[in-house]
Coordinates of C-alpha atoms in Angstrom, one line a residue:
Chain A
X91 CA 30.8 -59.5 -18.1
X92 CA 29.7 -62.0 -15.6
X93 CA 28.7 -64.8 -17.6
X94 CA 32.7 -66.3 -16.9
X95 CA 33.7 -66.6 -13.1
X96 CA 36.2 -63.8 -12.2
X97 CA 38.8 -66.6 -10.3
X98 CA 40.9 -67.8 -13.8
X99 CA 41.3 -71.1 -12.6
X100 CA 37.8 -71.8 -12.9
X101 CA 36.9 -69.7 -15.9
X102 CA 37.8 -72.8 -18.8
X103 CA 36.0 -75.2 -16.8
X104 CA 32.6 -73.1 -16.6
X105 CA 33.4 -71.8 -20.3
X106 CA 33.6 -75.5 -21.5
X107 CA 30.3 -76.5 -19.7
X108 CA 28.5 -73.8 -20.7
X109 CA 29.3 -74.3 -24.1
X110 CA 28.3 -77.7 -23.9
X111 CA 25.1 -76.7 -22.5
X112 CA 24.3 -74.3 -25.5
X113 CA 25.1 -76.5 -28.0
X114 CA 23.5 -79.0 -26.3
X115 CA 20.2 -76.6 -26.4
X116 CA 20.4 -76.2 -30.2
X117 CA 20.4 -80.3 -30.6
X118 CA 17.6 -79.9 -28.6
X119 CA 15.4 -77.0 -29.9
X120 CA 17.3 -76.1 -33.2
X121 CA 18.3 -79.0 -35.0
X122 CA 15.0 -80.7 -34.9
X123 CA 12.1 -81.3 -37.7
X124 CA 9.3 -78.5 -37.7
X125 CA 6.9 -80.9 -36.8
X126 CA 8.2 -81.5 -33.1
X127 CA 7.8 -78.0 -32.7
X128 CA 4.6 -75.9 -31.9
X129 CA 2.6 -73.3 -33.9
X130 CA 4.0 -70.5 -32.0
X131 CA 7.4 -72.0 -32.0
X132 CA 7.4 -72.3 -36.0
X133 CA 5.7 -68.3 -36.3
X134 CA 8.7 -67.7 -33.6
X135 CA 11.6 -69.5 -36.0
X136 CA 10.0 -68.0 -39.4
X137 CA 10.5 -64.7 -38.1
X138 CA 13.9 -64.9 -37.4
X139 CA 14.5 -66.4 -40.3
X140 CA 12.9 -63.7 -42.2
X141 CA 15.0 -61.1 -39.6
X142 CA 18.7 -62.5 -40.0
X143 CA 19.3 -61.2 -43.5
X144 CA 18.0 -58.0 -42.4
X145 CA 20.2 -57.6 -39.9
X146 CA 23.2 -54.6 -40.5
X147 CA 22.4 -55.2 -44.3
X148 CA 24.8 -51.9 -44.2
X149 CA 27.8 -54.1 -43.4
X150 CA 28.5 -57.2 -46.0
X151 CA 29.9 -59.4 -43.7
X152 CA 26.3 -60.1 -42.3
X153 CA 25.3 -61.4 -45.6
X154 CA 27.0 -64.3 -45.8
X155 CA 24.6 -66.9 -45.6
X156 CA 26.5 -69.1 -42.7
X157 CA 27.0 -65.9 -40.8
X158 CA 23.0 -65.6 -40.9
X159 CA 22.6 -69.1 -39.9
X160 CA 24.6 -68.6 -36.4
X161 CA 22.5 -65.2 -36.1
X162 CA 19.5 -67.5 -36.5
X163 CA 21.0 -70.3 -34.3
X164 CA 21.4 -67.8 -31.3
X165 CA 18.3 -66.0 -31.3
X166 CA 15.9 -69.2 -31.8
X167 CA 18.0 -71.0 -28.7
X168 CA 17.5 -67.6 -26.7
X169 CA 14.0 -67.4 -27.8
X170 CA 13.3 -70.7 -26.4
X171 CA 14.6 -70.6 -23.1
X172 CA 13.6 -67.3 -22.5
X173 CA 10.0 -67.8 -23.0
X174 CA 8.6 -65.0 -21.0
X175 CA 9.4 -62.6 -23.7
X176 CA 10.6 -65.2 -27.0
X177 CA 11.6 -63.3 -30.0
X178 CA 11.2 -60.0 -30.1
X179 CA 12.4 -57.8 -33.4
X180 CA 15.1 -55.5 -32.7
X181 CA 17.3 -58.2 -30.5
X182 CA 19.0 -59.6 -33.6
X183 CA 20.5 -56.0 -33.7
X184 CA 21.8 -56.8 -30.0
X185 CA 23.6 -60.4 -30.9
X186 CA 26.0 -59.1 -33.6
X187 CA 28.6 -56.3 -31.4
X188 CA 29.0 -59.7 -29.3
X189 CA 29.5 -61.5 -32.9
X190 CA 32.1 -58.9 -34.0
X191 CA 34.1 -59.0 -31.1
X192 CA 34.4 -62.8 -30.3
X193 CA 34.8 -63.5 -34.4
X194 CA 37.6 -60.8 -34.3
X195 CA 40.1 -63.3 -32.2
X196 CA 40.6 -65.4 -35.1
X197 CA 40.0 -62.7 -38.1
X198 CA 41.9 -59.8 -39.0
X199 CA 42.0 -56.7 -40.4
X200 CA 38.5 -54.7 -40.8
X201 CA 35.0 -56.5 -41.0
X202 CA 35.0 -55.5 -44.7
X203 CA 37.3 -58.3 -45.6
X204 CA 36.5 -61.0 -42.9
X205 CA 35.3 -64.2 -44.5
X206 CA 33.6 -66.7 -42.0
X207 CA 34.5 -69.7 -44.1
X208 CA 38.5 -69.1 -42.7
X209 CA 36.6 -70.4 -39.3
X210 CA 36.3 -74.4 -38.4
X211 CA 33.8 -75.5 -37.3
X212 CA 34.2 -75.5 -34.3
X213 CA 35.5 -72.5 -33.4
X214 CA 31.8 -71.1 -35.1
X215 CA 30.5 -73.3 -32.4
X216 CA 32.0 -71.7 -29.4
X217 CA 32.1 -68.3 -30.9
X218 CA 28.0 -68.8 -31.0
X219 CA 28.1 -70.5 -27.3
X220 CA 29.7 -67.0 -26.2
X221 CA 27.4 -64.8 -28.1
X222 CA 24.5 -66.4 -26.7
X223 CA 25.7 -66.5 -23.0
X224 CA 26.3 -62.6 -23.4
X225 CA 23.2 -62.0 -24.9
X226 CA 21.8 -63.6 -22.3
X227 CA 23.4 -61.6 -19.8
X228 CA 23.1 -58.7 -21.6
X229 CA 19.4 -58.8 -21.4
X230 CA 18.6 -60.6 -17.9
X231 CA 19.1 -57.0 -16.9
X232 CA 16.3 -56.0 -19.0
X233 CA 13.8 -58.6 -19.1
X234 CA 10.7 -56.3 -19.3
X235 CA 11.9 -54.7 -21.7
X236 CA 10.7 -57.6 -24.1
X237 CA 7.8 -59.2 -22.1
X238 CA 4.0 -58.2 -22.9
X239 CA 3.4 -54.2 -23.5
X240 CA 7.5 -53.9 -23.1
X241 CA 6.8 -51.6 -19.4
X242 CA 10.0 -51.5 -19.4
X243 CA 10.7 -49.5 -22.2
X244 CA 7.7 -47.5 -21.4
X245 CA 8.9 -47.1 -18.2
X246 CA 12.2 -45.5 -19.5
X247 CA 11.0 -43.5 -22.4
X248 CA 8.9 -41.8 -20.1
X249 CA 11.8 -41.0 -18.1
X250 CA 14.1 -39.9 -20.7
X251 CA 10.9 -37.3 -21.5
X252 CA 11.6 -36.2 -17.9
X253 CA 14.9 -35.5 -17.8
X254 CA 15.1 -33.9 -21.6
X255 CA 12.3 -31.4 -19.7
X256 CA 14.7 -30.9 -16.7
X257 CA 17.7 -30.2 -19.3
X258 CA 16.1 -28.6 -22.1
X259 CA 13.0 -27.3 -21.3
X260 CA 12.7 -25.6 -24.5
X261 CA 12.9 -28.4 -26.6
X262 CA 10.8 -30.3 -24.5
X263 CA 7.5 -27.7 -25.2
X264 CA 8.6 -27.8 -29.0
X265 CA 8.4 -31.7 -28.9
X266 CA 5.1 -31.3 -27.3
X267 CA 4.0 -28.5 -28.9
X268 CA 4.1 -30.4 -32.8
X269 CA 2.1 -33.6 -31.1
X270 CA 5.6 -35.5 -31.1
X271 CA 5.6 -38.5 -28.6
X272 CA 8.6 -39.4 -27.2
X273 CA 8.0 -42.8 -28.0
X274 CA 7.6 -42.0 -31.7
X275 CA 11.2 -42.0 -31.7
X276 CA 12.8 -43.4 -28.8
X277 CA 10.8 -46.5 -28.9
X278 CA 13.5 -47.8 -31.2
X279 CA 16.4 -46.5 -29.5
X280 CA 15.4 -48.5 -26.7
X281 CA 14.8 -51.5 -28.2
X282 CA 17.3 -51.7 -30.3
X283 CA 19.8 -49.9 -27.8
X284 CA 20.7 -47.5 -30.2
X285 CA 22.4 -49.6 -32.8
X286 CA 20.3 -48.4 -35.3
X287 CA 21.2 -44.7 -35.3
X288 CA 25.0 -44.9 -35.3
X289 CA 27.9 -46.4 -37.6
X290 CA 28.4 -50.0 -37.1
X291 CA 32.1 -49.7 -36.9
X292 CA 30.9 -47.8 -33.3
X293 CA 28.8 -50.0 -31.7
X294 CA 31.1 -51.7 -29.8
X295 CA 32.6 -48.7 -28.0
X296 CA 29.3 -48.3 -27.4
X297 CA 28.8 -51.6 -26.0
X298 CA 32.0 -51.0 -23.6
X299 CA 29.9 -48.8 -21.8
X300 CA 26.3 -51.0 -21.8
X301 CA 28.3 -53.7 -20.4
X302 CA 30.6 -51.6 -17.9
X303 CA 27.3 -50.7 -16.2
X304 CA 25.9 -53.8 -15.7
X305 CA 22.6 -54.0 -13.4
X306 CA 22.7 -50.1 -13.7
X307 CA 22.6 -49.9 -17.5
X308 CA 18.4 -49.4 -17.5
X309 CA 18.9 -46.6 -15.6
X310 CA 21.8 -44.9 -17.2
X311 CA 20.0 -45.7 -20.6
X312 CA 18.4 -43.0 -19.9
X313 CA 21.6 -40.4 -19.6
X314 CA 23.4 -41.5 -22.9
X315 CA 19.5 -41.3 -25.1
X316 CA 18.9 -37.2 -23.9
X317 CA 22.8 -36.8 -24.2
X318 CA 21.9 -38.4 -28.0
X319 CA 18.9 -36.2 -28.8
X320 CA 20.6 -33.5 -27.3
X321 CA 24.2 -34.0 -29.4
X322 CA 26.4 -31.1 -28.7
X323 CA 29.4 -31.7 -31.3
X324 CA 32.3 -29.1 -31.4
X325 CA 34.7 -28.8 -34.5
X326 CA 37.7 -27.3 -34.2
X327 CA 38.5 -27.4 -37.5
X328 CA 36.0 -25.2 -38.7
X329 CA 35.4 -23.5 -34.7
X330 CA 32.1 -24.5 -35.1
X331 CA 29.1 -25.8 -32.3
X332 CA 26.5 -28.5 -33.6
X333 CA 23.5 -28.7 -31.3
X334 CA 20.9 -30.8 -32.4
X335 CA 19.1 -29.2 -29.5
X336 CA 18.6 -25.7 -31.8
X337 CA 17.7 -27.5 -35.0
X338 CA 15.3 -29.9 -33.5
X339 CA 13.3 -26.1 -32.1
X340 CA 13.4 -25.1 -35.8
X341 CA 11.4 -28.8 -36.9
X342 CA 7.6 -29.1 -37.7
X343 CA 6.1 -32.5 -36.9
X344 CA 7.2 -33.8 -40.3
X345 CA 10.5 -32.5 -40.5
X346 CA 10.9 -33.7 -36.6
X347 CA 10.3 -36.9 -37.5
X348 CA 12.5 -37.2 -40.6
X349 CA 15.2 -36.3 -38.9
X350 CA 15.1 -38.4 -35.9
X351 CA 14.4 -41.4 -37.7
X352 CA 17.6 -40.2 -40.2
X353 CA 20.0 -39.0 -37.6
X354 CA 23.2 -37.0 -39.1
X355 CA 25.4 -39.9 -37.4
X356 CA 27.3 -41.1 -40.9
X357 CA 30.0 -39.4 -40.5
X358 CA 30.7 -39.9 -36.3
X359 CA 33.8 -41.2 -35.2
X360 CA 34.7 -42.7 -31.5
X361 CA 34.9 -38.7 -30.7
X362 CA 31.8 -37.9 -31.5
X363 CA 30.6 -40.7 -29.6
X364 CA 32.3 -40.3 -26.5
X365 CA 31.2 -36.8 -26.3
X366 CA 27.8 -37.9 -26.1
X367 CA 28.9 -41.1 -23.1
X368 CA 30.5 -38.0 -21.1
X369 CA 27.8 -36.0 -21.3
X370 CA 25.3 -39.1 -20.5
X371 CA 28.1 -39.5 -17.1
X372 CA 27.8 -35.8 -16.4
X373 CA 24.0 -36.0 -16.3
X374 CA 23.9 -39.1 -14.2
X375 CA 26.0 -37.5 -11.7
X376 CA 24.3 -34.2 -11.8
X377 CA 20.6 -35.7 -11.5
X378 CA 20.8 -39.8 -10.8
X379 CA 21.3 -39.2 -7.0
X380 CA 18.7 -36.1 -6.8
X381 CA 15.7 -38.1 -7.4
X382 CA 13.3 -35.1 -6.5
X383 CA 15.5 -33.4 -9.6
X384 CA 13.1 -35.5 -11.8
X385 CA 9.8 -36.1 -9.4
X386 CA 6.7 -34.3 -11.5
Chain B
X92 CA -8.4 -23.6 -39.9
X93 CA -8.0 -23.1 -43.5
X94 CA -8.3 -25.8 -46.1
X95 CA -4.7 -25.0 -46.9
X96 CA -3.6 -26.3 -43.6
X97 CA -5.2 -29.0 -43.3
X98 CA -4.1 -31.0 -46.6
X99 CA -1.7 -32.8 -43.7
X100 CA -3.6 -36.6 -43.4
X101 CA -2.2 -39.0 -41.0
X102 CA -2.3 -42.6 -42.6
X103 CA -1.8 -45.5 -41.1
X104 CA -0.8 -48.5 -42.3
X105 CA -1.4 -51.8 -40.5
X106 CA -0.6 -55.5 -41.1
X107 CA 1.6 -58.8 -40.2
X108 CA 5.2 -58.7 -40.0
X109 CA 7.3 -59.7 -42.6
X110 CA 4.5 -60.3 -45.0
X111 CA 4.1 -56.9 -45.8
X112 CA 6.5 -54.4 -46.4
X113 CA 5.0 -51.4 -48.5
X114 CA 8.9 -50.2 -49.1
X115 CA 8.3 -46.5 -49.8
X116 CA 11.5 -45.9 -48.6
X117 CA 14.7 -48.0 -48.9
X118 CA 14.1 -49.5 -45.4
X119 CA 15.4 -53.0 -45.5
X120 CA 15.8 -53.9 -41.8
X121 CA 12.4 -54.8 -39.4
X122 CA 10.7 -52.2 -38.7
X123 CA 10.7 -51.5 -35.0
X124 CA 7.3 -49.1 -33.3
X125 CA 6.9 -47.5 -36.4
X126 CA 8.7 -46.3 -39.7
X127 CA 7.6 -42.9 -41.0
X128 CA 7.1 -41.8 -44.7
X129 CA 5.4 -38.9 -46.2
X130 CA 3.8 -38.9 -50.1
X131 CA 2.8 -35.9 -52.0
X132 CA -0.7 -36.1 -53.7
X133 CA -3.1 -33.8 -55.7
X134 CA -6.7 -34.4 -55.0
X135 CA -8.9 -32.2 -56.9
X136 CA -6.9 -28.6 -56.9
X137 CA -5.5 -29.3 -53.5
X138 CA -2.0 -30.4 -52.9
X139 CA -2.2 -33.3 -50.0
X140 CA 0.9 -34.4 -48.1
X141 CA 0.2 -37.9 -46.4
X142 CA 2.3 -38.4 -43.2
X143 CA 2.4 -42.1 -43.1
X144 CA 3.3 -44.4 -40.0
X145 CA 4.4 -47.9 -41.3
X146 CA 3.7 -49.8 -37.6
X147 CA 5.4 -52.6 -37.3
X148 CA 3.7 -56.4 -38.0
X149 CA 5.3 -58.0 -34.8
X150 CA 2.3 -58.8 -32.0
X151 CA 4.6 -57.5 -29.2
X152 CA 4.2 -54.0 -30.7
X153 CA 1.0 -53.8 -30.6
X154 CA 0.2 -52.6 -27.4
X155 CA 2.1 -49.3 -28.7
X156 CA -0.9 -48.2 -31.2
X157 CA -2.0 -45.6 -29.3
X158 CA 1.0 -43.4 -29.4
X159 CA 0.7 -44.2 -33.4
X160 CA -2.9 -44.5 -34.0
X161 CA -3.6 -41.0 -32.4
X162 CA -5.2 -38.5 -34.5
X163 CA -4.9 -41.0 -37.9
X164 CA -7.5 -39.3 -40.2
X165 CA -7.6 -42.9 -42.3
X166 CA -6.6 -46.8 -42.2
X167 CA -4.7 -49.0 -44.5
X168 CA -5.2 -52.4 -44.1
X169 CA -2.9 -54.7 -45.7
X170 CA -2.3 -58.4 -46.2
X171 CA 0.1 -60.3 -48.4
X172 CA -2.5 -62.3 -51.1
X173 CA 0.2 -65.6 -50.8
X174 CA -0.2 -66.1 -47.3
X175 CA -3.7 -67.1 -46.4
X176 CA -3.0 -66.3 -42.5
X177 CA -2.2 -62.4 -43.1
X178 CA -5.7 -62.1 -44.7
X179 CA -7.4 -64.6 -41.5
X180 CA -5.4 -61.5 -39.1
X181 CA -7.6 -58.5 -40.5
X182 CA -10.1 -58.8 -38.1
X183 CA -7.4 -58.4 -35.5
X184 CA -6.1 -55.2 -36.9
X185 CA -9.3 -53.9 -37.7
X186 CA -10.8 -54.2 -34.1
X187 CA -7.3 -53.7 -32.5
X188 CA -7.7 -50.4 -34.2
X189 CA -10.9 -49.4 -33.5
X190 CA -10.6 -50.2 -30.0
X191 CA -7.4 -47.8 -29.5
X192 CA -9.3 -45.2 -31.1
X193 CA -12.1 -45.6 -28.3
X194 CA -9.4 -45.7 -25.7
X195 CA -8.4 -42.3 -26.9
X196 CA -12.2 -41.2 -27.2
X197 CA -12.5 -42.5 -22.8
X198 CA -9.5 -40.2 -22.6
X199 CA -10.7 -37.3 -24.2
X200 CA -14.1 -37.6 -24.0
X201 CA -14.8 -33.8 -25.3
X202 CA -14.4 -34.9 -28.5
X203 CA -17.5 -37.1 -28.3
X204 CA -19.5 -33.9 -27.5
X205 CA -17.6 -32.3 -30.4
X206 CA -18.4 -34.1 -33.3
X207 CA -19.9 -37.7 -35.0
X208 CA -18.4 -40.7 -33.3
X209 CA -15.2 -41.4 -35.3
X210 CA -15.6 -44.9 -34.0
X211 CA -18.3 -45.5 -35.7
X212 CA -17.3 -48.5 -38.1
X213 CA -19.1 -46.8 -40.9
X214 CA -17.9 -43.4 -40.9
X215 CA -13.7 -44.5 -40.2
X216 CA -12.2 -44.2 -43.8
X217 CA -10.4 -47.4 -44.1
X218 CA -9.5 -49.2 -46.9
X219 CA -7.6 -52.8 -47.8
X220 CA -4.9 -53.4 -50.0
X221 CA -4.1 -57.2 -50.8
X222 CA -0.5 -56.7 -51.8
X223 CA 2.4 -58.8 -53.4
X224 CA 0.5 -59.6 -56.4
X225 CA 3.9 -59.5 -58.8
X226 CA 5.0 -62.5 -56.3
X227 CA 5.2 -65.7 -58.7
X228 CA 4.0 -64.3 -61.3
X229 CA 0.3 -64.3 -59.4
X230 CA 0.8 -68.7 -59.3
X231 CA 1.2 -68.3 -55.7
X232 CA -1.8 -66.8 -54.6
X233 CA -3.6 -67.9 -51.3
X234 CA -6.3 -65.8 -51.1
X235 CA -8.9 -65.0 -53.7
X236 CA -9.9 -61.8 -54.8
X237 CA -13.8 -62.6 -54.4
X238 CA -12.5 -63.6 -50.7
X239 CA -11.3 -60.4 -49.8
X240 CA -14.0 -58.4 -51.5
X241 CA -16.6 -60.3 -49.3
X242 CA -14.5 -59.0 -46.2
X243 CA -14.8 -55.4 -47.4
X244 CA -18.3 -56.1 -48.1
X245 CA -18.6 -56.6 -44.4
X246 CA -17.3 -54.4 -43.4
X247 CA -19.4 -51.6 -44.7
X248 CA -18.0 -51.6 -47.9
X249 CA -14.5 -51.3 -47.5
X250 CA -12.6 -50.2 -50.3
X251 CA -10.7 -52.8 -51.7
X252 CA -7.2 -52.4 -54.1
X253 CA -4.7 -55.2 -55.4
X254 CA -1.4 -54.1 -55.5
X255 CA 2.5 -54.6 -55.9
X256 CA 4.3 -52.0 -53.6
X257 CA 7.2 -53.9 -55.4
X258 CA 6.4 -53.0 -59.2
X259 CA 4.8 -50.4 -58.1
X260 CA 1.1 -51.4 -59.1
X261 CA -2.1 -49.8 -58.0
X262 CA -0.6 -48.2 -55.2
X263 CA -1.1 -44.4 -56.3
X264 CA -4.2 -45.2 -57.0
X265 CA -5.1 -46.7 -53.5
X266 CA -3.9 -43.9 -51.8
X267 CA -5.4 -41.8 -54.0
X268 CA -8.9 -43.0 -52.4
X269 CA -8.0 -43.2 -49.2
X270 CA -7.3 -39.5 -48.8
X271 CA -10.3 -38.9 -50.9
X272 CA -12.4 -40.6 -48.3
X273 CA -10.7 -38.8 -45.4
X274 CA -10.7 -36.0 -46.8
X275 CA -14.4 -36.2 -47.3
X276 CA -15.5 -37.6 -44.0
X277 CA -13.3 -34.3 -42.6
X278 CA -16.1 -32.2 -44.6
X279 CA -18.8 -34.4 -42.9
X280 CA -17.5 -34.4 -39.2
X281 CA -15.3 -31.9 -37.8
X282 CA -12.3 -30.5 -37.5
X283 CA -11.6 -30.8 -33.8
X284 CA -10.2 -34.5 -34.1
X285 CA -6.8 -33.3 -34.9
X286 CA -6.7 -31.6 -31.9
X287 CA -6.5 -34.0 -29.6
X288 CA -4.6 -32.6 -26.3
X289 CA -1.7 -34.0 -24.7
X290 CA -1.8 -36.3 -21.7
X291 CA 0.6 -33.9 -20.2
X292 CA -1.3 -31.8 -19.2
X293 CA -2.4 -33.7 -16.5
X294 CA 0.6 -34.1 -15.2
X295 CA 1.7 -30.7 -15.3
X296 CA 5.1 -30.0 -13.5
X297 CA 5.4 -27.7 -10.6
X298 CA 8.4 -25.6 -10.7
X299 CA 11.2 -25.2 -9.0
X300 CA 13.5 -28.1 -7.8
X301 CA 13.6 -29.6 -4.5
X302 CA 17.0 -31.8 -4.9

């Protein structure tokens, strides 16, 4: 994902540097007494430490302790160096696809029965170097989206209340119509990038696509959110259509709410899923290049 | 607009991260924007159901008050009693508060026209809730109760409540009051501040597509 050079003779070189260079980072920022550190810096590390457990409490895994302490290792060395935006809530969701998929090299079987004591050491190490050059990457892309007043996010949820209008018009006056802001709910999808409202075990399918976009990701952000909010599931089983799009016309306020903020994702596997990334690519075709398609 | 209607209040409830977590709900992860929880009360003979937006503690979400804060009919202030610095940050939420609702007002400035300035400090229903007493058994405490009834003193006689969202203490009671008071300063003002209008409609779309 561009945070190893594509020529393979160079790759282990750069990976061994810059894993050198992160842990060098947390000798240097981390692994130090609270009183070399500043007021803000302290607030900054008490926060994550108060965030770690309460990330994916859902999945048991993420509550072994030495589990949270890497968390916490990789978001307080992010934080630091990235202090245009430092910590904000909502990236420890973004660390842990990263986490799961570099920790699943050495561990096998499902996440229910990983252990991360059956790691050394050092392995840990360059399994956190990894996550936190990812992250990094991950969210160079998106830098506003975490600065002061997150415009970025603004930016986008604004959009996505554009193109929902330009799809489903319908919808769109019902939203309005019960005083329901966009960013009410999507606030969270954006900043969290959607980890919160679907099974763990999907995010990183998920992920393959975030990543697979790259610099464009912001943008087709965008695409995948009104595909969510507008899930069309069929089952063939039972010949039935799900549209989220006809229940969310028959919400009040309340009920609106309720159910955007409890999304019936529990039971969603890869398929339900990719229905939704298709018909995020579908949209982006259809409307990405017509720009007048979404001028007000 | 029938009273039957309008037994719908909007809370909101402001106050640091990770301090205080009222936990109506089983919500164990951070809360990002906003977390939304509703609680059924009877006040009087009239059955109240109070839509309320847990914001988020972290600074960086502040400046997103506005889409929360619009159209709140009351306030809950809270701050953990064991940690001195989440009582020192009222006066942060409190203005921080006060000025979105103006924002709102310079926005929609019919509604200053319409009806008694809901900025005014003294007619805002807000109340404070110093919470996490059950924590230590009370041996932790940072912040006195005479302390944080001198702040609601202050502040025109705030109504102040001490309670454990944890063990469940006092907290019926609190909101209980609150939607008393807003219900009450409803009767006194008017009804036009739920109202409010949607920016939209400024930026009303013209039809047809030009792709």
């Amino acid at each position: 994902m561009g945070y190893a050079p594509p020529n393979s003779d160079r790759r282990e070189g750069v990976l061994r540097r810059k894993r050198i260079e992160y842990l060098d980072c947390v000798a240097q920022f981390y692994d130090i007494p609270d009183t070399e550190r500043s007021d803000d810096e302290i607030n900054m590390l008490r926060q994550i430490s108060v965030d770690c457990p309460r990330t994916v409490p859902d999945v048991a895994f993420f509550q072994q302790p030495q589990v949270q302490k890497s968390l916490e290792r990789i978001l307080y060395t992010w934080a630091i160096r990235h202090p245009a935006s430092g910590y904000v809530q909502g990236i420890n969701d973004l660390v842990t696809p990263f986490l799961v998929v570099f920790l699943s090299e050495y561990l096998d079987g499902s996440i229910d029965s990983w252990s991360i004591s059956d790691i050394s050491s050092a392995n840990i190490s360059n399994i956190e170097a990894d996550c936190y050059w990812c992250l990094s990457q991950l969210l160079d892309g998106m830098q506003d989206h975490y600065t002061f007043a997150q415009p970025g996010i603004q930016r986008l949820v604004f959009k996505l209340k554009e193109l929902v209008r330009r799809i489903d018009e319908p919808v769109s006056r019902h939203v309005e119509d019960q005083g329901l802001e966009f960013l009410q709910f999507a606030f969270r999808w954006f900043n969290c990038l959607l980890i919160r409202e679907i099974p763990f075990n999907l995010v990183t399918r998920l992920w393959d696509t975030y990543l697979a976009e790259g610099d464009a990701l912001p943008d087709f952000l965008v695409y995948i959110f009104a595909s969510f909010l507008l899930t069309e599931l069929i089952d063939d089983a039972f010949a039935a259509k799900f549209q989220w799009s006809g229940t969310l016309r028959t919400l009040d306020f309340q009920e609106l709410v309720m159910f955007l903020q409890h999304l019936p994702t529990h039971n969603w596997t890869d398929q339900e899923l990719e229905m939704v990334l298709s018909r995020a690519y579908m949209w982006h075709s259809m409307f990405n290049n017509s720009p007048s398609h979404l001028a007000s | 607009m029938s009273f039957q209607k309008r037994t719908l209040l909007k809370v909101i409830l402001l106050g640091d991260s990770g301090y205080v977590h009222m936990k109506f709900s089983q919500q164990y992860k951070a809360t990002i924007g906003a977390d939304f929880v509703t609680k059924e009360l009877q006040i009087d003979d009239r059955n109240v159901t109070l839509q309320i937006w847990d914001t988020a503690g972290q600074e960086r979400f502040q400046s997103l008050g506005v889409a929360f804060y619009r159209g709140a009919d009351c306030c809950v202030l809270v701050y953990d009693v064991n940690v001195s610095k989440s009582f020192d940050n009222l006066d942060n939420w409190h203005e921080e508060f006060l000025k979105q609702v103006i924002i709102m007002l310079i926005w929609f400035p019919i509604f200053i026209s319409c009806q008694a300035n809901p900025t005014d400090p003294r007619t805002f229903p807000f109340i404070l809730l110093g919470n996490k007493i059950d924590l230590d058994g009370g041996n932790s405490r940072a912040v006195s109760e005479k302390k944080a009834k001198d702040w609601c003193v202050s502040k025109e006689n705030m109504p102040y409540f001490e309670t454990s969202a944890k063990e469940d203490i006092n907290v019926d009671a609190a909101f209980h009051c609150i939607s008393k008071n807003a219900l009450e300063n409803e009767r006194e003002q008017d009804i036009y501040f739920q109202g409010i209008p949607d920016v939209v409609t400024q930026t009303e779309q013209k039809s047809g597509c030009a792709c």
